[in-house]
XYZ file of C-alpha atoms in Angstrom:
294
model
C 7.983 -2.665 18.733
C 5.120 -3.002 21.482
C 1.093 -2.860 20.369
C -1.464 -1.774 22.885
C -4.896 -3.848 21.986
C -6.925 -1.184 23.698
C -6.488 2.031 21.684
C -5.350 -0.151 18.357
C -1.703 1.963 18.166
C 1.575 1.567 17.861
C 4.638 2.525 19.780
C 8.374 1.949 18.764
C 9.285 0.396 22.470
C 8.389 -1.284 25.348
C 9.581 2.220 27.053
C 6.825 3.980 24.542
C 3.791 1.278 25.479
C 4.822 1.905 29.424
C 4.905 5.881 29.057
C 1.554 5.427 27.227
C -0.189 3.047 29.606
C 0.966 5.354 32.484
C -0.439 8.527 31.168
C -2.897 8.278 29.374
C -6.425 8.752 29.894
C -8.112 5.337 28.638
C -5.886 3.057 31.096
C -6.379 3.302 35.005
C -4.085 1.387 37.004
C -5.783 -1.823 36.999
C -6.622 -2.002 33.230
C -3.067 -0.685 32.634
C -1.427 -3.470 34.169
C -3.975 -6.018 32.184
C -3.482 -4.469 28.790
C 0.211 -4.432 29.356
C 0.137 -8.645 30.261
C -2.295 -9.106 27.075
C 0.100 -7.266 24.256
C -0.010 -8.460 21.430
C 3.160 -8.424 18.964
C 1.925 -7.451 16.051
C 3.151 -6.894 12.276
C 1.612 -2.963 11.118
C 1.456 -3.982 7.677
C -0.297 -7.267 7.513
C -2.052 -7.295 10.459
C -0.860 -10.692 12.353
C -0.681 -11.123 15.803
C 2.311 -12.726 17.595
C 2.649 -14.099 21.217
C 6.309 -13.392 21.342
C 8.991 -10.614 20.092
C 11.068 -13.377 18.588
C 7.988 -14.758 16.909
C 7.317 -10.862 15.122
C 11.323 -10.878 13.791
C 11.183 -14.473 12.351
C 7.921 -13.511 10.635
C 9.417 -10.224 9.264
C 12.758 -11.758 7.835
C 10.867 -14.636 6.094
C 7.787 -12.905 4.886
C 7.623 -12.558 1.376
C 5.686 -9.104 1.863
C 8.569 -7.614 4.149
C 11.911 -6.488 3.294
C 13.655 -5.779 6.666
C 17.141 -4.547 8.039
C 18.709 -7.426 10.067
C 21.457 -5.224 11.494
C 18.388 -2.856 12.510
C 16.259 -5.474 13.684
C 19.508 -6.917 15.978
C 19.631 -3.535 17.679
C 15.763 -3.519 18.422
C 14.826 -1.189 16.081
C 12.457 -1.572 13.516
C 13.554 -1.075 9.674
C 10.677 -2.846 7.408
C 10.738 -1.552 3.603
C 7.978 -1.328 1.323
C 10.572 -2.514 -2.044
C 14.393 -4.227 -2.317
C 14.892 -0.630 -3.468
C 14.434 1.096 -0.141
C 16.274 -1.347 1.519
C 19.197 -1.311 -0.451
C 19.232 2.149 0.404
C 18.660 2.195 3.921
C 21.692 -0.196 4.536
C 23.976 1.735 1.857
C 22.986 4.940 4.077
C 23.325 3.912 7.573
C 25.217 0.899 7.322
C 27.448 0.366 4.521
C 28.614 3.827 4.201
C 29.814 3.752 7.855
C 31.762 0.599 7.551
C 28.548 -0.969 10.219
C 27.020 -3.599 7.999
C 27.681 -7.352 8.642
C 27.324 -10.298 6.537
C 23.416 -11.225 8.079
C 22.754 -7.766 6.775
C 24.029 -8.659 3.135
C 22.493 -12.146 3.663
C 18.855 -10.944 4.334
C 19.203 -8.471 1.197
C 20.759 -11.590 -0.742
C 18.120 -13.484 0.064
C 15.089 -11.299 -0.588
C 16.512 -10.144 -3.732
C 16.759 -13.454 -5.674
C 15.310 -13.477 -8.940
C 13.265 -10.075 -9.929
C 12.905 -6.861 -7.352
C 9.267 -6.497 -6.232
C 6.976 -5.024 -8.960
C 4.930 -1.696 -7.815
C 1.602 -0.961 -9.292
C 2.892 1.434 -11.855
C 5.703 -0.848 -13.002
C 3.209 -3.497 -13.529
C 0.711 -1.053 -15.676
C 3.945 0.011 -17.935
C 5.578 -3.525 -18.687
C 1.680 -4.508 -19.523
C 2.523 -3.236 -23.083
C 4.469 -5.264 -25.682
C 7.397 -3.371 -27.096
C 7.483 -0.697 -24.716
C 10.943 -0.089 -23.489
C 10.179 1.274 -19.657
C 12.460 2.686 -16.874
C 11.412 2.866 -13.490
C 13.652 5.291 -12.589
C 11.506 7.866 -14.643
C 8.330 9.447 -12.934
C 5.126 8.473 -13.441
C 4.327 11.160 -15.425
C 7.348 11.066 -17.327
C 6.630 6.962 -18.286
C 2.971 8.097 -19.076
C 4.213 10.838 -21.850
C 6.170 8.291 -23.146
C 4.112 5.694 -23.266
C 1.391 7.876 -25.511
C 4.633 8.351 -27.644
C 5.188 5.117 -28.310
C 1.773 4.070 -29.373
C 1.204 7.387 -30.946
C -1.366 9.120 -29.172
C -2.040 12.564 -29.565
C -4.323 15.571 -29.235
C -5.970 16.472 -25.592
C -7.884 14.597 -23.352
C -11.578 15.167 -24.846
C -9.647 13.431 -28.448
C -9.110 10.218 -26.820
C -9.064 6.670 -28.625
C -10.836 3.771 -26.829
C -7.726 2.320 -26.487
C -5.555 5.651 -24.796
C -8.798 5.839 -22.693
C -8.781 2.455 -21.456
C -4.422 2.986 -20.873
C -5.725 6.132 -19.039
C -8.036 4.430 -16.585
C -5.589 1.480 -16.395
C -2.939 4.410 -14.985
C -5.071 6.033 -12.788
C -5.753 2.712 -11.229
C -2.109 1.738 -10.774
C -2.054 5.693 -8.977
C -4.450 5.172 -6.459
C -2.806 1.377 -5.528
C 0.736 3.474 -5.532
C -0.447 5.819 -2.776
C -1.296 2.748 -1.305
C 1.468 1.289 -1.388
C 3.783 3.978 0.041
C 1.446 5.404 2.147
C -0.627 3.192 4.589
C -3.937 3.253 6.421
C -5.335 6.448 8.464
C -5.368 4.404 11.808
C -1.682 3.566 11.545
C 0.876 6.398 12.967
C 3.351 4.953 11.009
C 2.199 6.161 7.895
C 1.578 9.774 8.959
C 5.156 9.990 10.353
C 6.291 8.693 6.708
C 3.548 11.309 5.294
C 5.137 14.066 7.249
C 8.777 12.896 6.379
C 7.772 13.047 2.650
C 6.894 17.033 3.493
C 10.083 17.804 5.218
C 9.681 17.143 8.888
C 12.378 15.279 10.061
C 10.642 14.694 13.567
C 7.294 13.806 13.241
C 5.099 13.992 17.118
C 3.978 10.851 18.160
C -0.210 11.767 18.142
C -2.102 11.181 15.006
C -3.728 14.245 15.631
C -0.560 16.431 16.233
C 0.259 15.099 12.459
C -3.196 15.729 11.319
C -2.404 19.532 12.355
C 1.155 19.764 10.745
C -0.233 18.651 7.297
C -3.709 20.297 7.484
C -2.682 23.585 5.576
C 0.613 21.418 3.138
C -0.214 21.945 -0.255
C 1.801 19.134 -1.954
C 1.175 17.207 -5.329
C 0.058 13.513 -4.577
C 2.186 11.965 -7.983
C 5.183 13.959 -6.744
C 4.380 11.811 -3.193
C 4.142 8.535 -5.553
C 7.803 9.717 -7.097
C 9.251 10.507 -3.871
C 8.180 6.892 -2.277
C 9.358 5.506 -5.440
C 13.699 7.043 -5.265
C 13.798 5.756 -2.031
C 11.229 7.915 0.502
C 12.051 7.922 3.912
C 15.650 6.838 3.504
C 16.292 9.444 1.056
C 17.907 11.912 3.034
C 17.184 14.989 2.681
C 14.792 15.163 -0.121
C 11.614 16.332 0.148
C 8.496 17.001 -1.984
C 7.543 20.204 -3.628
C 5.409 21.993 -0.854
C 3.118 24.987 -2.411
C 2.751 28.139 -0.327
C -1.300 28.260 -1.536
C -3.987 26.221 -3.336
C -3.532 28.433 -6.747
C -0.247 27.829 -7.014
C -0.426 23.587 -6.378
C -3.132 24.091 -9.011
C -1.072 25.760 -11.465
C 1.798 23.221 -11.320
C -1.084 20.375 -11.486
C -2.608 21.160 -14.164
C 0.516 22.097 -16.601
C 2.799 19.095 -15.498
C -0.422 16.992 -16.280
C 0.203 15.118 -12.136
C -3.917 14.349 -11.943
C -5.984 12.557 -10.676
C -9.228 12.018 -12.986
C -12.668 12.303 -10.465
C -14.043 8.753 -11.270
C -11.067 7.042 -9.921
C -11.630 8.403 -6.832
C -15.948 8.370 -6.376
C -15.638 5.055 -4.916
C -12.809 4.461 -2.939
C -13.601 3.735 0.249
C -10.297 2.922 1.602
C -8.369 3.827 4.526
C -5.718 5.316 2.973
C -3.784 8.566 5.029
C -3.725 10.502 1.496
C -6.327 9.392 0.023
C -8.768 10.230 2.641
C -7.443 12.805 3.525
C -5.559 15.234 1.861
C -7.252 14.547 -1.711
C -9.576 18.295 -2.681
C -11.098 18.852 -5.984
C -10.740 22.299 -8.011
C -12.542 22.803 -11.365
C -11.122 24.635 -14.523
C -12.253 24.447 -17.899
C -15.409 22.213 -17.017
C -13.465 19.266 -16.023
C -12.850 18.675 -12.450
C -9.345 17.124 -11.517
C -8.196 16.072 -7.520
C -5.012 17.736 -6.436
C -3.256 17.510 -2.887
C -3.988 20.306 -0.190
């Protein structure tokens, strides 16, 4: 992985960076040479810079923030996952299934997997209720329905008890943090790639503006995007979220399935998440303002 500090962009390898320096209007021949010499090896997840590729590699392998595939890193390919579950899916699909997994891969997985698997924001929310039997394999909205049954909460939203309202707010907050976990910052090309792949674009472009064009008229539900990430994301080959042909179709689906965000949760959002900044829109129904995916 290579980083252009002038443009604040990440490229998959030195060849891609060299092509960018050669062709971009931002760089003339003199500044391109200077920039190439000054390129830092930067971790796109935690924004830490390193002096060499080897230092970056060691950081990824040792940091608790990363679940990296040793086999891919050894081959010069960047494969770093958000959860142990996603890493295991990748190893099985790309290495074990074809008989190419090496001992170091297994060791890496074992070292990263010691103790409890990394807990996501939704996992943390649902397991906070004493006595509630949480199944991480269920979709977020299914777990919420199960929690309501466990707590004996009944009736429409406008008749929620204070306890249910507090829980609903916690659930909505966990959804926002989960989106931020699976889909990164709007300035990160990798985040746009992930979003493109989620909606079925298997070979996304290398420019953020081109990714925006693809997604501008794409209608998908945000909870479905979260569930896609939780079930393996990029490594779940052939799987994508449901894409709707119109806003009305998406609206009906979102309301009926109760896969929605409450408006108050997003009013104060000031982050740079690619989904929350670029794909959220608002519609009205029965006097309540709901947020849906374009």
